[in-house]
Amino acid sequence: MFNKLSKRGFCTAISSRPWLFVGLGNPGEKFRGTRHNVGFEMIDVFAESVGIPMNRIHCKAVFGEGFVGDIPVFLAKPQTYMNLSGESAGPLAAYYKLPLNRVLVFHDDMNLPCGVLRLRHNGGNDSHNGLKSVIYHFRGNREFARFRIGIGRPPGQMDPKAFLLQKFNNTAQERIDTALQEGVGALKLLLSHGLSETARRFNHEQKYKHIRLQTMPT
């Protein structure tokens, strides 16, 4: 990264304040396309859209780095398995000396309808084991932003753990694909206009999507 900073201008990069985007998920082919891995998917779709190669292993994560405009961006997919995600996210934030208000964590959320997104400035763990680990390795500090990706709730009496590790059906996958593209737009807006302004605009748009989708089956 430091070679890249020197090419683009170290002073410019410092004044532009880097962001660390961390997607939560489980490594390995058998987990690809499962509900619990939408955080990984968001990182992959964003990386492709801005031309950042995910071609390194750094702090136990598949890692990429680059610029979006003049903003340095670090992208990470921890390979520790979901419940230990903080073992990667904590050292990454420390390595780059980033304040937690420059860290954004992408995660699945059963409290949102499938395909609905939300940006939050901070919050609790929402009974999400990946978030629990991240908070623990941030020494209990919860002041990092979250990008919530709705996956809906399990049908009937289905075990939530089994639901999380299932792949999406065709209808749900279409919603997720659309949502990830909406997410790319939101992330580019965040990098150019900041978190507060982006959250205000984006969450307002997603509120109406939530109303439309919450009663529709997947």
mmCIF file with all atom_site columns, C-alpha atoms in Angstrom:
data_model
loop_
_atom_site.group_PDB
_atom_site.id
_atom_site.type_symbol
_atom_site.label_atom_id
_atom_site.label_alt_id
_atom_site.label_comp_id
_atom_site.label_asym_id
_atom_site.label_entity_id
_atom_site.label_seq_id
_atom_site.pdbx_PDB_ins_code
_atom_site.Cartn_x
_atom_site.Cartn_y
_atom_site.Cartn_z
_atom_site.occupancy
_atom_site.B_iso_or_equiv
_atom_site.pdbx_formal_charge
_atom_site.auth_seq_id
_atom_site.auth_comp_id
_atom_site.auth_asym_id
_atom_site.auth_atom_id
_atom_site.pdbx_PDB_model_num
ATOM 1   C CA . MET A 1 1   ? 0.000   0.000   0.000  1.00 0.00 ? 1   MET A CA 1
ATOM 2   C CA . PHE A 1 2   ? 2.818   2.376   0.815  1.00 0.00 ? 2   PHE A CA 1
ATOM 3   C CA . ASN A 1 3   ? 4.182   2.064   -2.732 1.00 0.00 ? 3   ASN A CA 1
ATOM 4   C CA . LYS A 1 4   ? 0.741   2.957   -4.031 1.00 0.00 ? 4   LYS A CA 1
ATOM 5   C CA . LEU A 1 5   ? 0.513   5.874   -1.633 1.00 0.00 ? 5   LEU A CA 1
ATOM 6   C CA . SER A 1 6   ? 3.803   7.233   -2.887 1.00 0.00 ? 6   SER A CA 1
ATOM 7   C CA . LYS A 1 7   ? 2.599   7.017   -6.473 1.00 0.00 ? 7   LYS A CA 1
ATOM 8   C CA . ARG A 1 8   ? -0.641  8.858   -5.759 1.00 0.00 ? 8   ARG A CA 1
ATOM 9   C CA . GLY A 1 9   ? 0.842   11.310  -3.279 1.00 0.00 ? 9   GLY A CA 1
ATOM 10  C CA . PHE A 1 10  ? 1.265   10.442  0.390  1.00 0.00 ? 10  PHE A CA 1
ATOM 11  C CA . CYS A 1 11  ? -0.033  13.790  1.638  1.00 0.00 ? 11  CYS A CA 1
ATOM 12  C CA . THR A 1 12  ? -3.169  13.494  -0.471 1.00 0.00 ? 12  THR A CA 1
ATOM 13  C CA . ALA A 1 13  ? -3.833  10.004  0.800  1.00 0.00 ? 13  ALA A CA 1
ATOM 14  C CA . ILE A 1 14  ? -3.413  11.007  4.432  1.00 0.00 ? 14  ILE A CA 1
ATOM 15  C CA . SER A 1 15  ? -5.747  13.985  4.090  1.00 0.00 ? 15  SER A CA 1
ATOM 16  C CA . SER A 1 16  ? -8.279  11.739  2.337  1.00 0.00 ? 16  SER A CA 1
ATOM 17  C CA . ARG A 1 17  ? -8.459  9.398   5.345  1.00 0.00 ? 17  ARG A CA 1
ATOM 18  C CA . PRO A 1 18  ? -8.602  5.721   4.386  1.00 0.00 ? 18  PRO A CA 1
ATOM 19  C CA . TRP A 1 19  ? -11.574 3.411   4.899  1.00 0.00 ? 19  TRP A CA 1
ATOM 20  C CA . LEU A 1 20  ? -11.470 -0.248  5.883  1.00 0.00 ? 20  LEU A CA 1
ATOM 21  C CA . PHE A 1 21  ? -14.376 -2.335  4.549  1.00 0.00 ? 21  PHE A CA 1
ATOM 22  C CA . VAL A 1 22  ? -14.702 -5.771  6.191  1.00 0.00 ? 22  VAL A CA 1
ATOM 23  C CA . GLY A 1 23  ? -17.125 -8.390  4.871  1.00 0.00 ? 23  GLY A CA 1
ATOM 24  C CA . LEU A 1 24  ? -18.129 -11.187 7.228  1.00 0.00 ? 24  LEU A CA 1
ATOM 25  C CA . GLY A 1 25  ? -18.552 -14.765 6.079  1.00 0.00 ? 25  GLY A CA 1
ATOM 26  C CA . ASN A 1 26  ? -17.134 -18.280 6.107  1.00 0.00 ? 26  ASN A CA 1
ATOM 27  C CA . PRO A 1 27  ? -14.263 -19.379 3.856  1.00 0.00 ? 27  PRO A CA 1
ATOM 28  C CA . GLY A 1 28  ? -14.439 -22.350 1.516  1.00 0.00 ? 28  GLY A CA 1
ATOM 29  C CA . GLU A 1 29  ? -16.407 -23.412 -1.506 1.00 0.00 ? 29  GLU A CA 1
ATOM 30  C CA . LYS A 1 30  ? -19.176 -25.125 0.465  1.00 0.00 ? 30  LYS A CA 1
ATOM 31  C CA . PHE A 1 31  ? -20.199 -21.803 2.006  1.00 0.00 ? 31  PHE A CA 1
ATOM 32  C CA . ARG A 1 32  ? -20.185 -19.832 -1.245 1.00 0.00 ? 32  ARG A CA 1
ATOM 33  C CA . GLY A 1 33  ? -23.643 -18.457 -2.026 1.00 0.00 ? 33  GLY A CA 1
ATOM 34  C CA . THR A 1 34  ? -25.072 -19.105 1.443  1.00 0.00 ? 34  THR A CA 1
ATOM 35  C CA . ARG A 1 35  ? -27.062 -16.498 3.344  1.00 0.00 ? 35  ARG A CA 1
ATOM 36  C CA . HIS A 1 36  ? -24.361 -16.118 5.992  1.00 0.00 ? 36  HIS A CA 1
ATOM 37  C CA . ASN A 1 37  ? -21.837 -15.115 3.314  1.00 0.00 ? 37  ASN A CA 1
ATOM 38  C CA . VAL A 1 38  ? -23.503 -12.043 1.840  1.00 0.00 ? 38  VAL A CA 1
ATOM 39  C CA . GLY A 1 39  ? -20.862 -9.869  3.534  1.00 0.00 ? 39  GLY A CA 1
ATOM 40  C CA . PHE A 1 40  ? -18.210 -11.598 1.428  1.00 0.00 ? 40  PHE A CA 1
ATOM 41  C CA . GLU A 1 41  ? -20.371 -11.122 -1.662 1.00 0.00 ? 41  GLU A CA 1
ATOM 42  C CA . MET A 1 42  ? -20.709 -7.394  -1.039 1.00 0.00 ? 42  MET A CA 1
ATOM 43  C CA . ILE A 1 43  ? -16.930 -7.043  -0.828 1.00 0.00 ? 43  ILE A CA 1
ATOM 44  C CA . ASP A 1 44  ? -16.450 -9.027  -4.060 1.00 0.00 ? 44  ASP A CA 1
ATOM 45  C CA . VAL A 1 45  ? -19.030 -7.031  -6.025 1.00 0.00 ? 45  VAL A CA 1
ATOM 46  C CA . PHE A 1 46  ? -17.643 -3.715  -4.805 1.00 0.00 ? 46  PHE A CA 1
ATOM 47  C CA . ALA A 1 47  ? -14.037 -4.748  -5.481 1.00 0.00 ? 47  ALA A CA 1
ATOM 48  C CA . GLU A 1 48  ? -14.913 -5.716  -9.042 1.00 0.00 ? 48  GLU A CA 1
ATOM 49  C CA . SER A 1 49  ? -16.824 -2.477  -9.627 1.00 0.00 ? 49  SER A CA 1
ATOM 50  C CA . VAL A 1 50  ? -13.872 -0.273  -8.630 1.00 0.00 ? 50  VAL A CA 1
ATOM 51  C CA . GLY A 1 51  ? -11.095 -2.492  -9.993 1.00 0.00 ? 51  GLY A CA 1
ATOM 52  C CA . ILE A 1 52  ? -9.457  -3.466  -6.703 1.00 0.00 ? 52  ILE A CA 1
ATOM 53  C CA . PRO A 1 53  ? -7.937  -6.976  -6.922 1.00 0.00 ? 53  PRO A CA 1
ATOM 54  C CA . MET A 1 54  ? -8.486  -9.222  -3.897 1.00 0.00 ? 54  MET A CA 1
ATOM 55  C CA . ASN A 1 55  ? -5.150  -10.972 -4.292 1.00 0.00 ? 55  ASN A CA 1
ATOM 56  C CA . ARG A 1 56  ? -3.368  -10.955 -0.929 1.00 0.00 ? 56  ARG A CA 1
ATOM 57  C CA . ILE A 1 57  ? -3.613  -12.606 2.458  1.00 0.00 ? 57  ILE A CA 1
ATOM 58  C CA . HIS A 1 58  ? -3.145  -10.063 5.237  1.00 0.00 ? 58  HIS A CA 1
ATOM 59  C CA . CYS A 1 59  ? -4.079  -10.346 8.921  1.00 0.00 ? 59  CYS A CA 1
ATOM 60  C CA . LYS A 1 60  ? -5.908  -13.639 8.270  1.00 0.00 ? 60  LYS A CA 1
ATOM 61  C CA . ALA A 1 61  ? -8.023  -12.077 5.505  1.00 0.00 ? 61  ALA A CA 1
ATOM 62  C CA . VAL A 1 62  ? -8.272  -12.171 1.741  1.00 0.00 ? 62  VAL A CA 1
ATOM 63  C CA . PHE A 1 63  ? -7.267  -8.573  1.161  1.00 0.00 ? 63  PHE A CA 1
ATOM 64  C CA . GLY A 1 64  ? -7.253  -5.877  -1.493 1.00 0.00 ? 64  GLY A CA 1
ATOM 65  C CA . GLU A 1 65  ? -6.229  -2.234  -1.512 1.00 0.00 ? 65  GLU A CA 1
ATOM 66  C CA . GLY A 1 66  ? -6.593  0.652   -3.878 1.00 0.00 ? 66  GLY A CA 1
ATOM 67  C CA . PHE A 1 67  ? -8.101  4.066   -4.432 1.00 0.00 ? 67  PHE A CA 1
ATOM 68  C CA . VAL A 1 68  ? -11.618 5.160   -5.241 1.00 0.00 ? 68  VAL A CA 1
ATOM 69  C CA . GLY A 1 69  ? -11.042 8.666   -6.507 1.00 0.00 ? 69  GLY A CA 1
ATOM 70  C CA . ASP A 1 70  ? -8.476  9.967   -4.033 1.00 0.00 ? 70  ASP A CA 1
ATOM 71  C CA . ILE A 1 71  ? -9.734  7.868   -1.120 1.00 0.00 ? 71  ILE A CA 1
ATOM 72  C CA . PRO A 1 72  ? -7.563  4.905   -0.065 1.00 0.00 ? 72  PRO A CA 1
ATOM 73  C CA . VAL A 1 73  ? -9.717  1.838   0.525  1.00 0.00 ? 73  VAL A CA 1
ATOM 74  C CA . PHE A 1 74  ? -8.787  -1.450  2.190  1.00 0.00 ? 74  PHE A CA 1
ATOM 75  C CA . LEU A 1 75  ? -11.065 -4.443  1.531  1.00 0.00 ? 75  LEU A CA 1
ATOM 76  C CA . ALA A 1 76  ? -11.002 -7.584  3.661  1.00 0.00 ? 76  ALA A CA 1
ATOM 77  C CA . LYS A 1 77  ? -12.737 -10.954 3.901  1.00 0.00 ? 77  LYS A CA 1
ATOM 78  C CA . PRO A 1 78  ? -11.604 -12.641 7.140  1.00 0.00 ? 78  PRO A CA 1
ATOM 79  C CA . GLN A 1 79  ? -10.748 -16.317 6.656  1.00 0.00 ? 79  GLN A CA 1
ATOM 80  C CA . THR A 1 80  ? -11.116 -17.202 10.343 1.00 0.00 ? 80  THR A CA 1
ATOM 81  C CA . TYR A 1 81  ? -14.719 -18.442 10.006 1.00 0.00 ? 81  TYR A CA 1
ATOM 82  C CA . MET A 1 82  ? -17.559 -16.192 11.044 1.00 0.00 ? 82  MET A CA 1
ATOM 83  C CA . ASN A 1 83  ? -17.361 -16.605 14.818 1.00 0.00 ? 83  ASN A CA 1
ATOM 84  C CA . LEU A 1 84  ? -13.722 -15.462 14.924 1.00 0.00 ? 84  LEU A CA 1
ATOM 85  C CA . SER A 1 85  ? -13.969 -12.570 12.445 1.00 0.00 ? 85  SER A CA 1
ATOM 86  C CA . GLY A 1 86  ? -12.546 -10.120 14.954 1.00 0.00 ? 86  GLY A CA 1
ATOM 87  C CA . GLU A 1 87  ? -9.214  -11.947 14.914 1.00 0.00 ? 87  GLU A CA 1
ATOM 88  C CA . SER A 1 88  ? -8.765  -10.418 11.472 1.00 0.00 ? 88  SER A CA 1
ATOM 89  C CA . ALA A 1 89  ? -10.716 -7.149  11.719 1.00 0.00 ? 89  ALA A CA 1
ATOM 90  C CA . GLY A 1 90  ? -9.068  -6.025  14.961 1.00 0.00 ? 90  GLY A CA 1
ATOM 91  C CA . PRO A 1 91  ? -5.461  -6.404  13.760 1.00 0.00 ? 91  PRO A CA 1
ATOM 92  C CA . LEU A 1 92  ? -6.289  -4.826  10.388 1.00 0.00 ? 92  LEU A CA 1
ATOM 93  C CA . ALA A 1 93  ? -7.667  -1.657  11.996 1.00 0.00 ? 93  ALA A CA 1
ATOM 94  C CA . ALA A 1 94  ? -4.666  -1.548  14.331 1.00 0.00 ? 94  ALA A CA 1
ATOM 95  C CA . TYR A 1 95  ? -2.137  -2.165  11.550 1.00 0.00 ? 95  TYR A CA 1
ATOM 96  C CA . TYR A 1 96  ? -3.379  0.815   9.551  1.00 0.00 ? 96  TYR A CA 1
ATOM 97  C CA . LYS A 1 97  ? -3.973  2.920   12.694 1.00 0.00 ? 97  LYS A CA 1
ATOM 98  C CA . LEU A 1 98  ? -7.570  3.554   11.679 1.00 0.00 ? 98  LEU A CA 1
ATOM 99  C CA . PRO A 1 99  ? -10.111 5.095   14.039 1.00 0.00 ? 99  PRO A CA 1
ATOM 100 C CA . LEU A 1 100 ? -13.179 2.891   14.243 1.00 0.00 ? 100 LEU A CA 1
ATOM 101 C CA . ASN A 1 101 ? -15.321 5.542   12.568 1.00 0.00 ? 101 ASN A CA 1
ATOM 102 C CA . ARG A 1 102 ? -13.378 4.653   9.393  1.00 0.00 ? 102 ARG A CA 1
ATOM 103 C CA . VAL A 1 103 ? -14.285 0.962   9.595  1.00 0.00 ? 103 VAL A CA 1
ATOM 104 C CA . LEU A 1 104 ? -17.405 -0.432  7.897  1.00 0.00 ? 104 LEU A CA 1
ATOM 105 C CA . VAL A 1 105 ? -18.467 -4.041  8.526  1.00 0.00 ? 105 VAL A CA 1
ATOM 106 C CA . PHE A 1 106 ? -20.784 -5.856  6.088  1.00 0.00 ? 106 PHE A CA 1
ATOM 107 C CA . HIS A 1 107 ? -22.987 -8.594  7.535  1.00 0.00 ? 107 HIS A CA 1
ATOM 108 C CA . ASP A 1 108 ? -26.154 -10.614 6.980  1.00 0.00 ? 108 ASP A CA 1
ATOM 109 C CA . ASP A 1 109 ? -29.222 -9.573  8.973  1.00 0.00 ? 109 ASP A CA 1
ATOM 110 C CA . MET A 1 110 ? -32.298 -11.728 9.595  1.00 0.00 ? 110 MET A CA 1
ATOM 111 C CA . ASN A 1 111 ? -34.187 -8.713  10.976 1.00 0.00 ? 111 ASN A CA 1
ATOM 112 C CA . LEU A 1 112 ? -34.449 -7.189  7.500  1.00 0.00 ? 112 LEU A CA 1
ATOM 113 C CA . PRO A 1 113 ? -36.421 -8.623  4.557  1.00 0.00 ? 113 PRO A CA 1
ATOM 114 C CA . CYS A 1 114 ? -34.323 -10.332 1.927  1.00 0.00 ? 114 CYS A CA 1
ATOM 115 C CA . GLY A 1 115 ? -32.647 -7.717  -0.280 1.00 0.00 ? 115 GLY A CA 1
ATOM 116 C CA . VAL A 1 116 ? -33.190 -4.720  2.020  1.00 0.00 ? 116 VAL A CA 1
ATOM 117 C CA . LEU A 1 117 ? -30.081 -2.817  3.129  1.00 0.00 ? 117 LEU A CA 1
ATOM 118 C CA . ARG A 1 118 ? -29.274 -0.426  5.963  1.00 0.00 ? 118 ARG A CA 1
ATOM 119 C CA . LEU A 1 119 ? -26.294 1.729   6.921  1.00 0.00 ? 119 LEU A CA 1
ATOM 120 C CA . ARG A 1 120 ? -25.700 2.304   10.631 1.00 0.00 ? 120 ARG A CA 1
ATOM 121 C CA . HIS A 1 121 ? -23.110 4.477   12.365 1.00 0.00 ? 121 HIS A CA 1
ATOM 122 C CA . ASN A 1 122 ? -22.741 2.012   15.269 1.00 0.00 ? 122 ASN A CA 1
ATOM 123 C CA . GLY A 1 123 ? -24.776 -0.397  17.383 1.00 0.00 ? 123 GLY A CA 1
ATOM 124 C CA . GLY A 1 124 ? -24.730 -3.668  19.309 1.00 0.00 ? 124 GLY A CA 1
ATOM 125 C CA . ASN A 1 125 ? -24.059 -7.181  18.102 1.00 0.00 ? 125 ASN A CA 1
ATOM 126 C CA . ASP A 1 126 ? -27.685 -8.002  17.182 1.00 0.00 ? 126 ASP A CA 1
ATOM 127 C CA . SER A 1 127 ? -27.020 -11.596 18.339 1.00 0.00 ? 127 SER A CA 1
ATOM 128 C CA . HIS A 1 128 ? -24.659 -11.953 15.366 1.00 0.00 ? 128 HIS A CA 1
ATOM 129 C CA . ASN A 1 129 ? -21.606 -14.021 16.287 1.00 0.00 ? 129 ASN A CA 1
ATOM 130 C CA . GLY A 1 130 ? -19.391 -12.321 13.723 1.00 0.00 ? 130 GLY A CA 1
ATOM 131 C CA . LEU A 1 131 ? -20.222 -8.897  15.140 1.00 0.00 ? 131 LEU A CA 1
ATOM 132 C CA . LYS A 1 132 ? -19.673 -10.209 18.684 1.00 0.00 ? 132 LYS A CA 1
ATOM 133 C CA . SER A 1 133 ? -16.156 -11.222 17.714 1.00 0.00 ? 133 SER A CA 1
ATOM 134 C CA . VAL A 1 134 ? -15.426 -7.922  15.978 1.00 0.00 ? 134 VAL A CA 1
ATOM 135 C CA . ILE A 1 135 ? -16.606 -5.931  19.001 1.00 0.00 ? 135 ILE A CA 1
ATOM 136 C CA . TYR A 1 136 ? -14.523 -8.117  21.316 1.00 0.00 ? 136 TYR A CA 1
ATOM 137 C CA . HIS A 1 137 ? -11.366 -7.511  19.273 1.00 0.00 ? 137 HIS A CA 1
ATOM 138 C CA . PHE A 1 138 ? -12.123 -3.801  19.136 1.00 0.00 ? 138 PHE A CA 1
ATOM 139 C CA . ARG A 1 139 ? -11.882 -3.994  22.945 1.00 0.00 ? 139 ARG A CA 1
ATOM 140 C CA . GLY A 1 140 ? -15.599 -3.605  23.417 1.00 0.00 ? 140 GLY A CA 1
ATOM 141 C CA . ASN A 1 141 ? -15.794 -0.472  21.263 1.00 0.00 ? 141 ASN A CA 1
ATOM 142 C CA . ARG A 1 142 ? -18.979 -0.476  19.147 1.00 0.00 ? 142 ARG A CA 1
ATOM 143 C CA . GLU A 1 143 ? -18.355 2.819   17.349 1.00 0.00 ? 143 GLU A CA 1
ATOM 144 C CA . PHE A 1 144 ? -17.803 1.294   13.924 1.00 0.00 ? 144 PHE A CA 1
ATOM 145 C CA . ALA A 1 145 ? -20.260 1.472   11.039 1.00 0.00 ? 145 ALA A CA 1
ATOM 146 C CA . ARG A 1 146 ? -22.300 -1.486  9.814  1.00 0.00 ? 146 ARG A CA 1
ATOM 147 C CA . PHE A 1 147 ? -23.736 -2.312  6.411  1.00 0.00 ? 147 PHE A CA 1
ATOM 148 C CA . ARG A 1 148 ? -26.687 -4.587  7.123  1.00 0.00 ? 148 ARG A CA 1
ATOM 149 C CA . ILE A 1 149 ? -27.760 -6.922  4.317  1.00 0.00 ? 149 ILE A CA 1
ATOM 150 C CA . GLY A 1 150 ? -31.256 -8.346  4.804  1.00 0.00 ? 150 GLY A CA 1
ATOM 151 C CA . ILE A 1 151 ? -31.666 -12.088 4.281  1.00 0.00 ? 151 ILE A CA 1
ATOM 152 C CA . GLY A 1 152 ? -35.124 -12.506 5.830  1.00 0.00 ? 152 GLY A CA 1
ATOM 153 C CA . ARG A 1 153 ? -36.224 -14.925 8.528  1.00 0.00 ? 153 ARG A CA 1
ATOM 154 C CA . PRO A 1 154 ? -36.315 -18.733 8.399  1.00 0.00 ? 154 PRO A CA 1
ATOM 155 C CA . PRO A 1 155 ? -39.689 -20.165 7.456  1.00 0.00 ? 155 PRO A CA 1
ATOM 156 C CA . GLY A 1 156 ? -41.840 -21.906 10.042 1.00 0.00 ? 156 GLY A CA 1
ATOM 157 C CA . GLN A 1 157 ? -39.879 -23.700 12.738 1.00 0.00 ? 157 GLN A CA 1
ATOM 158 C CA . MET A 1 158 ? -36.674 -23.986 10.714 1.00 0.00 ? 158 MET A CA 1
ATOM 159 C CA . ASP A 1 159 ? -33.447 -23.828 12.733 1.00 0.00 ? 159 ASP A CA 1
ATOM 160 C CA . PRO A 1 160 ? -31.878 -20.371 12.162 1.00 0.00 ? 160 PRO A CA 1
ATOM 161 C CA . LYS A 1 161 ? -28.407 -21.917 11.921 1.00 0.00 ? 161 LYS A CA 1
ATOM 162 C CA . ALA A 1 162 ? -29.534 -24.211 9.117  1.00 0.00 ? 162 ALA A CA 1
ATOM 163 C CA . PHE A 1 163 ? -31.225 -21.268 7.399  1.00 0.00 ? 163 PHE A CA 1
ATOM 164 C CA . LEU A 1 164 ? -28.018 -19.211 7.498  1.00 0.00 ? 164 LEU A CA 1
ATOM 165 C CA . LEU A 1 165 ? -26.015 -21.975 5.864  1.00 0.00 ? 165 LEU A CA 1
ATOM 166 C CA . GLN A 1 166 ? -28.527 -22.571 3.054  1.00 0.00 ? 166 GLN A CA 1
ATOM 167 C CA . LYS A 1 167 ? -28.054 -21.138 -0.405 1.00 0.00 ? 167 LYS A CA 1
ATOM 168 C CA . PHE A 1 168 ? -30.620 -18.654 -1.702 1.00 0.00 ? 168 PHE A CA 1
ATOM 169 C CA . ASN A 1 169 ? -33.428 -19.842 -3.954 1.00 0.00 ? 169 ASN A CA 1
ATOM 170 C CA . ASN A 1 170 ? -33.758 -18.132 -7.340 1.00 0.00 ? 170 ASN A CA 1
ATOM 171 C CA . THR A 1 171 ? -36.166 -15.411 -6.178 1.00 0.00 ? 171 THR A CA 1
ATOM 172 C CA . ALA A 1 172 ? -34.086 -14.538 -3.133 1.00 0.00 ? 172 ALA A CA 1
ATOM 173 C CA . GLN A 1 173 ? -30.852 -14.568 -5.151 1.00 0.00 ? 173 GLN A CA 1
ATOM 174 C CA . GLU A 1 174 ? -32.323 -12.079 -7.617 1.00 0.00 ? 174 GLU A CA 1
ATOM 175 C CA . ARG A 1 175 ? -33.173 -9.774  -4.728 1.00 0.00 ? 175 ARG A CA 1
ATOM 176 C CA . ILE A 1 176 ? -29.682 -10.117 -3.281 1.00 0.00 ? 176 ILE A CA 1
ATOM 177 C CA . ASP A 1 177 ? -28.035 -9.453  -6.656 1.00 0.00 ? 177 ASP A CA 1
ATOM 178 C CA . THR A 1 178 ? -30.089 -6.272  -7.026 1.00 0.00 ? 178 THR A CA 1
ATOM 179 C CA . ALA A 1 179 ? -29.307 -5.242  -3.459 1.00 0.00 ? 179 ALA A CA 1
ATOM 180 C CA . LEU A 1 180 ? -25.569 -5.698  -3.927 1.00 0.00 ? 180 LEU A CA 1
ATOM 181 C CA . GLN A 1 181 ? -25.603 -3.369  -6.924 1.00 0.00 ? 181 GLN A CA 1
ATOM 182 C CA . GLU A 1 182 ? -27.535 -0.830  -4.849 1.00 0.00 ? 182 GLU A CA 1
ATOM 183 C CA . GLY A 1 183 ? -24.877 -1.333  -2.196 1.00 0.00 ? 183 GLY A CA 1
ATOM 184 C CA . VAL A 1 184 ? -22.101 -0.473  -4.627 1.00 0.00 ? 184 VAL A CA 1
ATOM 185 C CA . GLY A 1 185 ? -23.797 2.839   -5.362 1.00 0.00 ? 185 GLY A CA 1
ATOM 186 C CA . ALA A 1 186 ? -24.172 3.549   -1.645 1.00 0.00 ? 186 ALA A CA 1
ATOM 187 C CA . LEU A 1 187 ? -20.508 2.794   -0.967 1.00 0.00 ? 187 LEU A CA 1
ATOM 188 C CA . LYS A 1 188 ? -19.316 5.081   -3.740 1.00 0.00 ? 188 LYS A CA 1
ATOM 189 C CA . LEU A 1 189 ? -21.555 7.803   -2.330 1.00 0.00 ? 189 LEU A CA 1
ATOM 190 C CA . LEU A 1 190 ? -20.146 7.177   1.145  1.00 0.00 ? 190 LEU A CA 1
ATOM 191 C CA . LEU A 1 191 ? -16.593 7.637   -0.116 1.00 0.00 ? 191 LEU A CA 1
ATOM 192 C CA . SER A 1 192 ? -17.445 10.916  -1.812 1.00 0.00 ? 192 SER A CA 1
ATOM 193 C CA . HIS A 1 193 ? -20.014 12.399  0.615  1.00 0.00 ? 193 HIS A CA 1
ATOM 194 C CA . GLY A 1 194 ? -19.362 10.723  3.952  1.00 0.00 ? 194 GLY A CA 1
ATOM 195 C CA . LEU A 1 195 ? -21.273 8.282   6.112  1.00 0.00 ? 195 LEU A CA 1
ATOM 196 C CA . SER A 1 196 ? -23.880 10.599  7.611  1.00 0.00 ? 196 SER A CA 1
ATOM 197 C CA . GLU A 1 197 ? -25.119 12.031  4.331  1.00 0.00 ? 197 GLU A CA 1
ATOM 198 C CA . THR A 1 198 ? -25.073 8.636   2.631  1.00 0.00 ? 198 THR A CA 1
ATOM 199 C CA . ALA A 1 199 ? -26.954 6.937   5.474  1.00 0.00 ? 199 ALA A CA 1
ATOM 200 C CA . ARG A 1 200 ? -29.602 9.657   5.405  1.00 0.00 ? 200 ARG A CA 1
ATOM 201 C CA . ARG A 1 201 ? -30.222 9.290   1.672  1.00 0.00 ? 201 ARG A CA 1
ATOM 202 C CA . PHE A 1 202 ? -29.756 5.561   1.359  1.00 0.00 ? 202 PHE A CA 1
ATOM 203 C CA . ASN A 1 203 ? -31.782 4.488   4.388  1.00 0.00 ? 203 ASN A CA 1
ATOM 204 C CA . HIS A 1 204 ? -34.654 6.689   3.244  1.00 0.00 ? 204 HIS A CA 1
ATOM 205 C CA . GLU A 1 205 ? -34.711 4.877   -0.114 1.00 0.00 ? 205 GLU A CA 1
ATOM 206 C CA . GLN A 1 206 ? -34.403 1.466   1.537  1.00 0.00 ? 206 GLN A CA 1
ATOM 207 C CA . LYS A 1 207 ? -37.263 2.248   3.939  1.00 0.00 ? 207 LYS A CA 1
ATOM 208 C CA . TYR A 1 208 ? -39.730 2.161   1.061  1.00 0.00 ? 208 TYR A CA 1
ATOM 209 C CA . LYS A 1 209 ? -38.149 -0.997  -0.311 1.00 0.00 ? 209 LYS A CA 1
ATOM 210 C CA . HIS A 1 210 ? -38.577 -2.551  3.143  1.00 0.00 ? 210 HIS A CA 1
ATOM 211 C CA . ILE A 1 211 ? -42.286 -1.723  3.141  1.00 0.00 ? 211 ILE A CA 1
ATOM 212 C CA . ARG A 1 212 ? -42.700 -3.194  -0.344 1.00 0.00 ? 212 ARG A CA 1
ATOM 213 C CA . LEU A 1 213 ? -40.788 -6.425  0.302  1.00 0.00 ? 213 LEU A CA 1
ATOM 214 C CA . GLN A 1 214 ? -41.636 -7.292  3.883  1.00 0.00 ? 214 GLN A CA 1
ATOM 215 C CA . THR A 1 215 ? -44.850 -9.146  2.999  1.00 0.00 ? 215 THR A CA 1
ATOM 216 C CA . MET A 1 216 ? -43.581 -10.716 -0.231 1.00 0.00 ? 216 MET A CA 1
ATOM 217 C CA . PRO A 1 217 ? -42.500 -14.381 -0.105 1.00 0.00 ? 217 PRO A CA 1
ATOM 218 C CA . THR A 1 218 ? -39.022 -15.478 -1.150 1.00 0.00 ? 218 THR A CA 1
#
